[in-house]
PDB file of C-alpha atoms in Angstrom:
ATOM      1  CA  UNK A 276     -52.483   9.809 -44.307  1.00 66.00           C
ATOM      2  CA  UNK A 277     -52.424   7.834 -47.206  1.00 75.00           C
ATOM      3  CA  UNK A 278     -48.477   8.380 -47.192  1.00 76.00           C
ATOM      4  CA  UNK A 279     -48.264   7.863 -44.056  1.00 73.00           C
ATOM      5  CA  UNK A 280     -50.021   4.064 -44.091  1.00 74.00           C
ATOM      6  CA  UNK A 281     -47.152   3.928 -47.271  1.00 82.00           C
ATOM      7  CA  UNK A 282     -44.193   5.090 -44.157  1.00 77.00           C
ATOM      8  CA  UNK A 283     -45.485   2.331 -41.354  1.00 76.00           C
ATOM      9  CA  UNK A 284     -46.134  -0.471 -43.761  1.00 81.00           C
ATOM     10  CA  UNK A 285     -42.276  -0.079 -45.254  1.00 82.00           C
ATOM     11  CA  UNK A 286     -40.908   0.306 -41.713  1.00 78.00           C
ATOM     12  CA  UNK A 287     -43.343  -2.637 -41.223  1.00 80.00           C
ATOM     13  CA  UNK A 288     -41.948  -4.893 -43.155  1.00 82.00           C
ATOM     14  CA  UNK A 289     -38.122  -3.717 -42.604  1.00 77.00           C
ATOM     15  CA  UNK A 290     -38.675  -4.652 -38.572  1.00 73.00           C
ATOM     16  CA  UNK A 291     -40.605  -7.943 -39.492  1.00 74.00           C
ATOM     17  CA  UNK A 292     -38.393  -8.129 -41.926  1.00 76.00           C
ATOM     18  CA  UNK A 293     -35.650  -8.284 -38.726  1.00 73.00           C
ATOM     19  CA  UNK A 294     -36.921 -10.790 -37.301  1.00 75.00           C
ATOM     20  CA  UNK A 295     -35.619 -13.499 -40.209  1.00 80.00           C
ATOM     21  CA  UNK A 296     -32.733 -11.908 -41.574  1.00 78.00           C
ATOM     22  CA  UNK A 297     -29.559 -11.850 -39.517  1.00 80.00           C
ATOM     23  CA  UNK A 298     -27.068  -8.839 -40.433  1.00 78.00           C
ATOM     24  CA  UNK A 299     -23.939 -10.368 -38.544  1.00 76.00           C
ATOM     25  CA  UNK A 300     -24.342 -12.667 -41.309  1.00 77.00           C
ATOM     26  CA  UNK A 301     -25.859 -11.393 -44.370  1.00 76.00           C
ATOM     27  CA  UNK A 302     -23.434 -10.069 -45.866  1.00 78.00           C
ATOM     28  CA  UNK A 303     -26.152  -7.550 -48.255  1.00 77.00           C
ATOM     29  CA  UNK A 304     -28.010  -5.801 -45.304  1.00 78.00           C
ATOM     30  CA  UNK A 305     -26.915  -2.196 -45.250  1.00 80.00           C
ATOM     31  CA  UNK A 306     -23.355  -1.263 -43.289  1.00 84.00           C
ATOM     32  CA  UNK A 307     -23.315   2.291 -41.629  1.00 85.00           C
ATOM     33  CA  UNK A 308     -21.923   4.540 -43.542  1.00 88.00           C
ATOM     34  CA  UNK A 309     -19.968   6.184 -40.634  1.00 88.00           C
ATOM     35  CA  UNK A 310     -18.433   3.282 -39.693  1.00 88.00           C
ATOM     36  CA  UNK A 311     -16.883   2.507 -43.636  1.00 88.00           C
ATOM     37  CA  UNK A 312     -15.988   6.502 -44.161  1.00 92.00           C
ATOM     38  CA  UNK A 313     -14.005   6.581 -40.873  1.00 91.00           C
ATOM     39  CA  UNK A 314     -13.518   3.796 -39.220  1.00 90.00           C
ATOM     40  CA  UNK A 315     -15.578   4.545 -36.250  1.00 91.00           C
ATOM     41  CA  UNK A 316     -18.848   3.413 -34.346  1.00 90.00           C
ATOM     42  CA  UNK A 317     -21.746   6.143 -34.537  1.00 88.00           C
ATOM     43  CA  UNK A 318     -23.830   6.291 -31.964  1.00 88.00           C
ATOM     44  CA  UNK A 319     -25.964   3.951 -33.802  1.00 85.00           C
ATOM     45  CA  UNK A 320     -24.350   0.738 -35.012  1.00 87.00           C
ATOM     46  CA  UNK A 321     -26.091  -2.455 -34.182  1.00 86.00           C
ATOM     47  CA  UNK A 322     -29.261  -1.385 -34.733  1.00 86.00           C
ATOM     48  CA  UNK A 323     -30.263  -3.574 -36.953  1.00 86.00           C
ATOM     49  CA  UNK A 324     -28.558  -6.690 -35.122  1.00 88.00           C
ATOM     50  CA  UNK A 325     -30.413  -5.056 -31.875  1.00 88.00           C
ATOM     51  CA  UNK A 326     -33.937  -5.505 -33.295  1.00 85.00           C
ATOM     52  CA  UNK A 327     -32.615  -8.886 -34.351  1.00 88.00           C
ATOM     53  CA  UNK A 328     -31.742  -9.782 -30.726  1.00 90.00           C
ATOM     54  CA  UNK A 329     -34.039  -8.429 -29.603  1.00 88.00           C
ATOM     55  CA  UNK A 330     -37.477 -10.461 -31.078  1.00 87.00           C
ATOM     56  CA  UNK A 331     -35.858 -13.026 -30.801  1.00 89.00           C
ATOM     57  CA  UNK A 332     -35.556 -12.768 -26.779  1.00 92.00           C
ATOM     58  CA  UNK A 333     -32.279 -12.167 -26.748  1.00 92.00           C
ATOM     59  CA  UNK A 334     -31.984  -8.903 -25.116  1.00 91.00           C
ATOM     60  CA  UNK A 335     -28.551  -9.152 -23.185  1.00 93.00           C
ATOM     61  CA  UNK A 336     -27.195  -9.349 -26.207  1.00 92.00           C
ATOM     62  CA  UNK A 337     -29.537  -6.549 -27.837  1.00 90.00           C
ATOM     63  CA  UNK A 338     -28.357  -4.277 -25.036  1.00 91.00           C
ATOM     64  CA  UNK A 339     -24.066  -4.971 -25.984  1.00 90.00           C
ATOM     65  CA  UNK A 340     -24.672  -4.291 -29.250  1.00 89.00           C
ATOM     66  CA  UNK A 341     -26.271  -1.087 -28.479  1.00 87.00           C
ATOM     67  CA  UNK A 342     -26.307   0.554 -24.881  1.00 89.00           C
ATOM     68  CA  UNK A 343     -27.343   4.017 -25.794  1.00 90.00           C
ATOM     69  CA  UNK A 344     -30.397   2.109 -27.907  1.00 86.00           C
ATOM     70  CA  UNK A 345     -32.117   0.586 -24.601  1.00 83.00           C
ATOM     71  CA  UNK A 346     -32.232   4.376 -23.648  1.00 82.00           C
ATOM     72  CA  UNK A 347     -33.235   6.739 -27.393  1.00 89.00           C
ATOM     73  CA  UNK A 348     -35.290   3.746 -28.742  1.00 87.00           C
ATOM     74  CA  UNK A 349     -38.904   4.604 -26.056  1.00 90.00           C
ATOM     75  CA  UNK A 350     -38.178   8.468 -26.727  1.00 91.00           C
ATOM     76  CA  UNK A 351     -37.074   7.728 -30.268  1.00 89.00           C
ATOM     77  CA  UNK A 352     -41.233   5.362 -30.319  1.00 89.00           C
ATOM     78  CA  UNK A 353     -43.126   8.791 -29.100  1.00 93.00           C
ATOM     79  CA  UNK A 354     -42.250  10.761 -32.076  1.00 91.00           C
ATOM     80  CA  UNK A 355     -43.627   7.807 -34.868  1.00 88.00           C
ATOM     81  CA  UNK A 356     -46.312   7.664 -32.032  1.00 90.00           C
ATOM     82  CA  UNK A 357     -46.804  12.023 -31.592  1.00 92.00           C
ATOM     83  CA  UNK A 358     -47.266  11.442 -36.128  1.00 87.00           C
ATOM     84  CA  UNK A 359     -49.803   8.605 -36.346  1.00 86.00           C
ATOM     85  CA  UNK A 360     -51.267  10.904 -33.860  1.00 88.00           C
ATOM     86  CA  UNK A 361     -55.089  12.653 -35.428  1.00 88.00           C
ATOM     87  CA  UNK A 362     -55.184  15.776 -34.451  1.00 90.00           C
ATOM     88  CA  UNK A 363     -56.371  17.095 -30.354  1.00 93.00           C
ATOM     89  CA  UNK A 364     -55.631  18.455 -26.820  1.00 94.00           C
ATOM     90  CA  UNK A 365     -53.697  14.642 -26.649  1.00 93.00           C
ATOM     91  CA  UNK A 366     -51.583  15.449 -29.586  1.00 93.00           C
ATOM     92  CA  UNK A 367     -49.969  18.169 -28.702  1.00 94.00           C
ATOM     93  CA  UNK A 368     -49.501  17.501 -24.991  1.00 95.00           C
ATOM     94  CA  UNK A 369     -47.403  14.647 -26.423  1.00 93.00           C
ATOM     95  CA  UNK A 370     -45.815  17.553 -28.106  1.00 94.00           C
ATOM     96  CA  UNK A 371     -44.449  19.599 -25.965  1.00 94.00           C
ATOM     97  CA  UNK A 372     -43.227  17.283 -23.819  1.00 93.00           C
ATOM     98  CA  UNK A 373     -41.006  15.420 -26.517  1.00 92.00           C
ATOM     99  CA  UNK A 374     -40.352  18.517 -28.571  1.00 93.00           C
ATOM    100  CA  UNK A 375     -39.014  20.089 -25.786  1.00 94.00           C
ATOM    101  CA  UNK A 376     -36.121  22.604 -26.499  1.00 94.00           C
ATOM    102  CA  UNK A 377     -34.712  20.946 -23.145  1.00 96.00           C
ATOM    103  CA  UNK A 378     -35.462  18.037 -23.883  1.00 93.00           C
ATOM    104  CA  UNK A 379     -34.294  17.755 -27.310  1.00 93.00           C
ATOM    105  CA  UNK A 380     -31.054  18.932 -26.704  1.00 96.00           C
ATOM    106  CA  UNK A 381     -30.544  16.168 -24.389  1.00 94.00           C
ATOM    107  CA  UNK A 382     -30.643  13.866 -26.656  1.00 91.00           C
ATOM    108  CA  UNK A 383     -27.789  15.733 -28.320  1.00 92.00           C
ATOM    109  CA  UNK A 384     -25.835  16.006 -25.990  1.00 95.00           C
ATOM    110  CA  UNK A 385     -25.962  12.360 -24.837  1.00 93.00           C
ATOM    111  CA  UNK A 386     -25.942  11.197 -28.517  1.00 92.00           C
ATOM    112  CA  UNK A 387     -21.890  13.212 -29.600  1.00 93.00           C
ATOM    113  CA  UNK A 388     -21.640  11.768 -25.615  1.00 93.00           C
ATOM    114  CA  UNK A 389     -21.995   8.115 -26.466  1.00 92.00           C
ATOM    115  CA  UNK A 390     -20.106   9.247 -30.048  1.00 92.00           C
ATOM    116  CA  UNK A 391     -17.386   9.583 -27.677  1.00 93.00           C
ATOM    117  CA  UNK A 392     -17.883   7.273 -24.745  1.00 92.00           C
ATOM    118  CA  UNK A 393     -18.604   3.209 -26.935  1.00 90.00           C
ATOM    119  CA  UNK A 394     -14.945   4.784 -29.199  1.00 92.00           C
ATOM    120  CA  UNK A 395     -12.971   6.193 -26.420  1.00 93.00           C
ATOM    121  CA  UNK A 396     -13.614   2.505 -24.691  1.00 89.00           C
ATOM    122  CA  UNK A 397     -14.547   0.568 -27.514  1.00 82.00           C
ATOM    123  CA  UNK A 398     -17.771  -0.291 -26.261  1.00 79.00           C
TER     124      UNK A 398
END
């Protein structure tokens, strides 16, 4: 249980840090290893800039950094919510929906479609 609190605290520190640090102009902010190795954008490229712009109320700019994140972050947040929920029927119901194999495969397929689309179209 303590480990959950530590992980949540570290995640909050990172997210709050992105409010104060602009990843576009900070050389020390981690860069995408996939892009560094291949020169291609991965489906998650732009997440730091997305979060920074979103927190500052620049929603169109945030969307411009990565369209897929606006679509996939709510789904990812459901996993975090499930992880933090106490054991019980509500957690099991949520898990049965978000961990359904068709839902998971849908997100896996759209993830790879976005990888191709964003690099072909240069988005």
